[in-house]
mmCIF file of C-alpha atoms in Angstrom:
data_model
loop_
_atom_site.group_PDB
_atom_site.id
_atom_site.type_symbol
_atom_site.label_atom_id
_atom_site.label_comp_id
_atom_site.label_asym_id
_atom_site.label_seq_id
_atom_site.Cartn_x
_atom_site.Cartn_y
_atom_site.Cartn_z
ATOM 1 C CA MET A 229 -23.005 -17.129 8.398
ATOM 2 C CA PHE A 230 -19.726 -18.752 9.185
ATOM 3 C CA GLY A 231 -16.527 -16.701 9.295
ATOM 4 C CA LEU A 232 -13.840 -17.254 6.689
ATOM 5 C CA ALA A 233 -10.230 -16.404 7.364
ATOM 6 C CA CYS A 234 -8.115 -14.768 4.688
ATOM 7 C CA LEU A 235 -5.786 -16.540 2.357
ATOM 8 C CA ALA A 236 -2.448 -16.885 4.108
ATOM 9 C CA LEU A 237 0.793 -17.020 2.162
ATOM 10 C CA VAL A 238 3.781 -18.785 3.613
ATOM 11 C CA LEU A 239 7.351 -18.284 2.483
ATOM 12 C CA PRO A 240 10.689 -19.333 3.915
ATOM 13 C CA LEU A 241 11.539 -16.526 6.324
ATOM 14 C CA THR A 242 14.907 -15.799 4.765
ATOM 15 C CA ALA A 243 13.327 -15.306 1.339
ATOM 16 C CA ALA A 244 10.230 -13.456 2.447
ATOM 17 C CA PHE A 245 11.572 -10.800 4.764
ATOM 18 C CA PRO A 246 14.489 -8.437 4.459
ATOM 19 C CA GLN A 247 16.741 -8.156 7.472
ATOM 20 C CA SER A 248 15.125 -5.377 9.487
ATOM 21 C CA ARG A 249 13.330 -4.711 12.749
ATOM 22 C CA PRO A 250 10.470 -7.210 13.439
ATOM 23 C CA GLU A 251 7.772 -4.539 13.203
ATOM 24 C CA GLU A 252 8.939 -3.736 9.655
ATOM 25 C CA GLN A 253 8.897 -7.340 8.395
ATOM 26 C CA THR A 254 6.003 -7.982 6.034
ATOM 27 C CA ALA A 255 5.481 -10.103 2.956
ATOM 28 C CA PRO A 256 6.105 -8.195 -0.305
ATOM 29 C CA PHE A 257 2.601 -9.026 -1.579
ATOM 30 C CA LYS A 258 -0.961 -9.405 -0.344
ATOM 31 C CA ALA A 259 -3.534 -12.011 -1.366
ATOM 32 C CA ASP A 260 -6.788 -10.602 -2.732
ATOM 33 C CA LEU A 261 -9.717 -12.988 -2.149
ATOM 34 C CA ARG A 262 -12.925 -12.027 -3.967
ATOM 35 C CA VAL A 263 -16.470 -13.302 -3.532
ATOM 36 C CA ASP A 264 -19.794 -12.291 -5.085
ATOM 37 C CA THR A 265 -20.202 -9.273 -2.782
ATOM 38 C CA ASN A 266 -22.760 -7.504 -4.954
ATOM 39 C CA ARG A 267 -24.771 -10.724 -5.512
ATOM 40 C CA ASP A 268 -24.876 -10.482 -9.300
ATOM 41 C CA GLY A 269 -23.868 -14.127 -9.808
ATOM 42 C CA THR A 270 -20.230 -13.557 -10.798
ATOM 43 C CA VAL A 271 -16.950 -12.802 -9.047
ATOM 44 C CA ASP A 272 -15.340 -9.663 -10.508
ATOM 45 C CA LEU A 273 -11.525 -9.865 -10.617
ATOM 46 C CA SER A 274 -10.791 -7.011 -13.005
ATOM 47 C CA GLY A 275 -13.039 -4.285 -11.623
ATOM 48 C CA ASN A 276 -14.093 -3.216 -8.153
ATOM 49 C CA THR A 277 -17.744 -4.326 -8.068
ATOM 50 C CA ASP A 278 -16.920 -7.179 -5.688
ATOM 51 C CA SER A 279 -14.073 -5.499 -3.808
ATOM 52 C CA ASN A 280 -16.081 -2.447 -2.737
ATOM 53 C CA GLY A 281 -17.779 -3.314 0.537
ATOM 54 C CA LYS A 282 -16.305 -6.807 0.771
ATOM 55 C CA ASN A 283 -15.506 -6.363 4.465
ATOM 56 C CA THR A 284 -19.101 -5.583 5.448
ATOM 57 C CA TRP A 285 -22.346 -7.503 5.161
ATOM 58 C CA SER A 286 -25.949 -6.315 5.049
ATOM 59 C CA GLU A 287 -29.305 -7.650 3.949
ATOM 60 C CA THR A 288 -28.604 -6.406 0.426
ATOM 61 C CA SER A 289 -24.830 -6.746 0.088
ATOM 62 C CA GLY A 290 -22.278 -9.388 0.977
ATOM 63 C CA ALA A 291 -21.597 -12.859 -0.347
ATOM 64 C CA LEU A 292 -23.800 -15.764 0.654
ATOM 65 C CA PHE A 293 -23.276 -19.509 0.606
ATOM 66 C CA LEU A 294 -25.803 -22.203 1.313
ATOM 67 C CA PRO A 295 -25.856 -25.730 2.700
ATOM 68 C CA ASN A 296 -25.471 -28.438 0.081
ATOM 69 C CA ILE A 297 -27.979 -30.821 1.660
ATOM 70 C CA GLY A 298 -29.579 -32.173 -1.498
ATOM 71 C CA VAL A 299 -28.757 -35.533 -3.078
ATOM 72 C CA ALA A 300 -27.736 -34.644 -6.631
ATOM 73 C CA ARG A 301 -26.353 -38.006 -7.774
ATOM 74 C CA ARG A 302 -28.535 -40.523 -5.902
ATOM 75 C CA HIS A 303 -25.446 -41.813 -4.074
ATOM 76 C CA CYS A 304 -27.012 -42.074 -0.621
ATOM 77 C CA GLY A 305 -29.398 -44.954 -1.160
ATOM 78 C CA SER A 306 -31.933 -45.167 1.666
ATOM 79 C CA ASP A 307 -29.730 -43.418 4.270
ATOM 80 C CA TYR A 308 -31.868 -40.391 5.190
ATOM 81 C CA THR A 309 -28.930 -38.729 7.041
ATOM 82 C CA CYS A 310 -26.796 -38.708 3.878
ATOM 83 C CA HIS A 311 -26.609 -35.715 1.512
ATOM 84 C CA ASP A 312 -24.142 -34.074 -0.864
ATOM 85 C CA ALA A 313 -22.176 -32.294 1.899
ATOM 86 C CA TYR A 314 -22.104 -35.342 4.205
ATOM 87 C CA THR A 315 -18.475 -36.065 3.254
ATOM 88 C CA ASN A 316 -15.542 -34.091 1.837
ATOM 89 C CA THR A 317 -16.424 -35.245 -1.675
ATOM 90 C CA PRO A 318 -17.718 -32.697 -4.210
ATOM 91 C CA TRP A 319 -20.917 -34.434 -5.340
ATOM 92 C CA ALA A 320 -22.504 -31.245 -6.712
ATOM 93 C CA PRO A 321 -19.855 -28.541 -7.284
ATOM 94 C CA GLU A 322 -22.317 -26.578 -9.398
ATOM 95 C CA TYR A 323 -24.109 -25.621 -6.163
ATOM 96 C CA MET A 324 -21.021 -24.209 -4.420
ATOM 97 C CA ALA A 325 -20.683 -20.433 -4.054
ATOM 98 C CA PRO A 326 -17.687 -19.147 -6.049
ATOM 99 C CA MET A 327 -14.609 -17.516 -4.557
ATOM 100 C CA ARG A 328 -11.588 -16.319 -6.564
ATOM 101 C CA THR A 329 -8.181 -14.837 -5.932
ATOM 102 C CA VAL A 330 -6.545 -12.212 -8.102
ATOM 103 C CA PRO A 331 -3.538 -13.785 -9.900
ATOM 104 C CA MET A 332 -0.127 -13.093 -8.353
ATOM 105 C CA PRO A 333 2.261 -13.576 -11.297
ATOM 106 C CA ASN A 334 5.426 -12.385 -9.533
ATOM 107 C CA ILE A 335 5.542 -14.648 -6.479
ATOM 108 C CA SER A 336 8.457 -16.938 -5.709
ATOM 109 C CA ASP A 337 8.463 -20.635 -6.640
ATOM 110 C CA SER A 338 8.759 -21.407 -2.922
ATOM 111 C CA ALA A 339 5.537 -19.578 -2.028
ATOM 112 C CA THR A 340 2.583 -21.626 -0.816
ATOM 113 C CA ALA A 341 -0.816 -20.656 0.501
ATOM 114 C CA THR A 342 -3.537 -22.074 2.692
ATOM 115 C CA VAL A 343 -7.192 -21.176 3.016
ATOM 116 C CA SER A 344 -8.328 -21.603 6.588
ATOM 117 C CA ILE A 345 -11.354 -21.204 8.795
ATOM 118 C CA SER A 346 -10.174 -20.368 12.303
ATOM 119 C CA ASP A 347 -13.373 -21.008 14.254
ATOM 120 C CA PRO A 348 -13.620 -24.775 15.044
ATOM 121 C CA VAL A 349 -17.434 -24.841 14.896
ATOM 122 C CA ALA A 350 -17.443 -23.071 11.535
ATOM 123 C CA ARG A 351 -14.621 -25.329 10.269
ATOM 124 C CA LYS A 352 -16.641 -28.494 10.859
ATOM 125 C CA ASN A 353 -19.695 -26.985 9.127
ATOM 126 C CA VAL A 354 -18.071 -25.432 6.052
ATOM 127 C CA ARG A 355 -16.468 -27.068 3.037
ATOM 128 C CA ILE A 356 -14.021 -25.227 0.768
ATOM 129 C CA PHE A 357 -12.789 -26.760 -2.476
ATOM 130 C CA LEU A 358 -10.044 -25.713 -4.894
ATOM 131 C CA ASP A 359 -10.668 -26.169 -8.617
ATOM 132 C CA TYR A 360 -7.501 -28.006 -9.653
ATOM 133 C CA PRO A 361 -7.848 -29.510 -13.141
ATOM 134 C CA GLY A 362 -5.058 -31.852 -14.167
ATOM 135 C CA ARG A 363 -4.053 -32.843 -10.656
ATOM 136 C CA ILE A 364 -3.062 -36.444 -9.942
ATOM 137 C CA GLU A 365 -5.857 -38.099 -7.954
ATOM 138 C CA GLU A 366 -4.775 -40.206 -4.994
ATOM 139 C CA LEU A 367 -6.229 -43.700 -5.155
ATOM 140 C CA ASN A 368 -8.244 -44.476 -2.028
ATOM 141 C CA PHE A 369 -8.317 -48.251 -1.622
ATOM 142 C CA GLN A 370 -10.793 -48.012 1.259
ATOM 143 C CA ASP A 371 -13.436 -46.647 -1.119
ATOM 144 C CA LEU A 372 -12.878 -49.648 -3.372
ATOM 145 C CA ILE A 373 -13.056 -52.082 -0.449
ATOM 146 C CA ASP A 374 -16.221 -50.465 0.916
ATOM 147 C CA ILE A 375 -17.744 -50.389 -2.587
ATOM 148 C CA LYS A 376 -18.863 -46.807 -2.072
ATOM 149 C CA PRO A 377 -20.277 -44.903 -5.028
ATOM 150 C CA LEU A 378 -17.802 -42.457 -6.514
ATOM 151 C CA PRO A 379 -18.613 -38.955 -7.737
ATOM 152 C CA PRO A 380 -18.604 -38.334 -11.493
ATOM 153 C CA PRO A 381 -15.086 -38.058 -12.994
ATOM 154 C CA GLU A 382 -15.637 -34.391 -13.924
ATOM 155 C CA ASN A 383 -15.812 -33.616 -10.185
ATOM 156 C CA ASP A 384 -12.282 -35.013 -9.614
ATOM 157 C CA ARG A 385 -10.868 -31.588 -10.409
ATOM 158 C CA TRP A 386 -12.131 -30.245 -7.035
ATOM 159 C CA VAL A 387 -9.807 -30.692 -4.026
ATOM 160 C CA TYR A 388 -11.217 -30.422 -0.496
ATOM 161 C CA LEU A 389 -9.105 -27.957 1.500
ATOM 162 C CA GLU A 390 -8.255 -28.594 5.117
ATOM 163 C CA ASN A 391 -6.874 -25.610 7.050
ATOM 164 C CA ASP A 392 -3.318 -26.800 6.355
ATOM 165 C CA THR A 393 -3.645 -27.977 2.728
ATOM 166 C CA PRO A 394 -0.772 -26.308 0.841
ATOM 167 C CA ILE A 395 -1.579 -24.560 -2.427
ATOM 168 C CA PRO A 396 1.484 -24.316 -4.703
ATOM 169 C CA ALA A 397 2.920 -21.205 -6.324
ATOM 170 C CA ASP A 398 1.854 -22.176 -9.853
ATOM 171 C CA LYS A 399 -1.809 -22.095 -8.799
ATOM 172 C CA LEU A 400 -1.329 -18.750 -6.995
ATOM 173 C CA ARG A 401 0.196 -17.247 -10.130
ATOM 174 C CA GLN A 402 -2.897 -18.244 -12.131
ATOM 175 C CA GLY A 403 -5.346 -17.135 -9.457
ATOM 176 C CA LEU A 404 -7.457 -19.604 -7.513
ATOM 177 C CA THR A 405 -10.977 -20.703 -8.269
ATOM 178 C CA LEU A 406 -12.612 -21.941 -5.086
ATOM 179 C CA GLY A 407 -16.035 -23.187 -4.125
ATOM 180 C CA ILE A 408 -17.660 -22.983 -0.691
ATOM 181 C CA ASP A 409 -20.761 -24.540 0.823
ATOM 182 C CA SER A 410 -21.937 -25.642 4.236
ATOM 183 C CA ARG A 411 -22.824 -29.065 5.578
ATOM 184 C CA ASP A 412 -26.132 -28.114 7.186
ATOM 185 C CA THR A 413 -28.460 -25.250 7.958
ATOM 186 C CA ARG A 414 -27.982 -23.217 11.102
ATOM 187 C CA ARG A 415 -30.011 -24.735 13.907
ATOM 188 C CA PRO A 416 -30.711 -23.499 17.442
ATOM 189 C CA GLY A 417 -28.236 -24.853 19.996
ATOM 190 C CA ARG A 418 -25.666 -25.973 17.413
#
């Protein structure tokens, strides 16, 4: 499985840290990212069923995510190399593995977060999306020029996250709903 780095919160230094020795400077809060550790099909935010053992993996415990290499919406035509995870578009969000963060109601308006994957090989093979209903969709004229099929409108709520995509404080206060999948299966030599 590919490694996933923790949720990182970024604040202006003057607001985040009191004036003290560098070894004492820490953020006043910690992000709590939860996945389906116990493999029961849900992510538990209120109890500890998915927080116990979340830092270890075994054959019977630890979250899993799969490649999204099907063609759910028939958008690929006859291109046999095309599949749902071929681009950064959420063609089949229902097949993504869920990830959630515990809400952080007391963070500053200036707080932002990123979700990153530090390993470059893993980064190019993993897709992470943020469920962001009500966001303003950027119009991509190139898609219109190329006459590419577009995903269903209900999928517009999912935002593909690059390593440096900022997530605003209002979303952090609510708690994040994320989805993760991979672009392909693991193959020898790749």
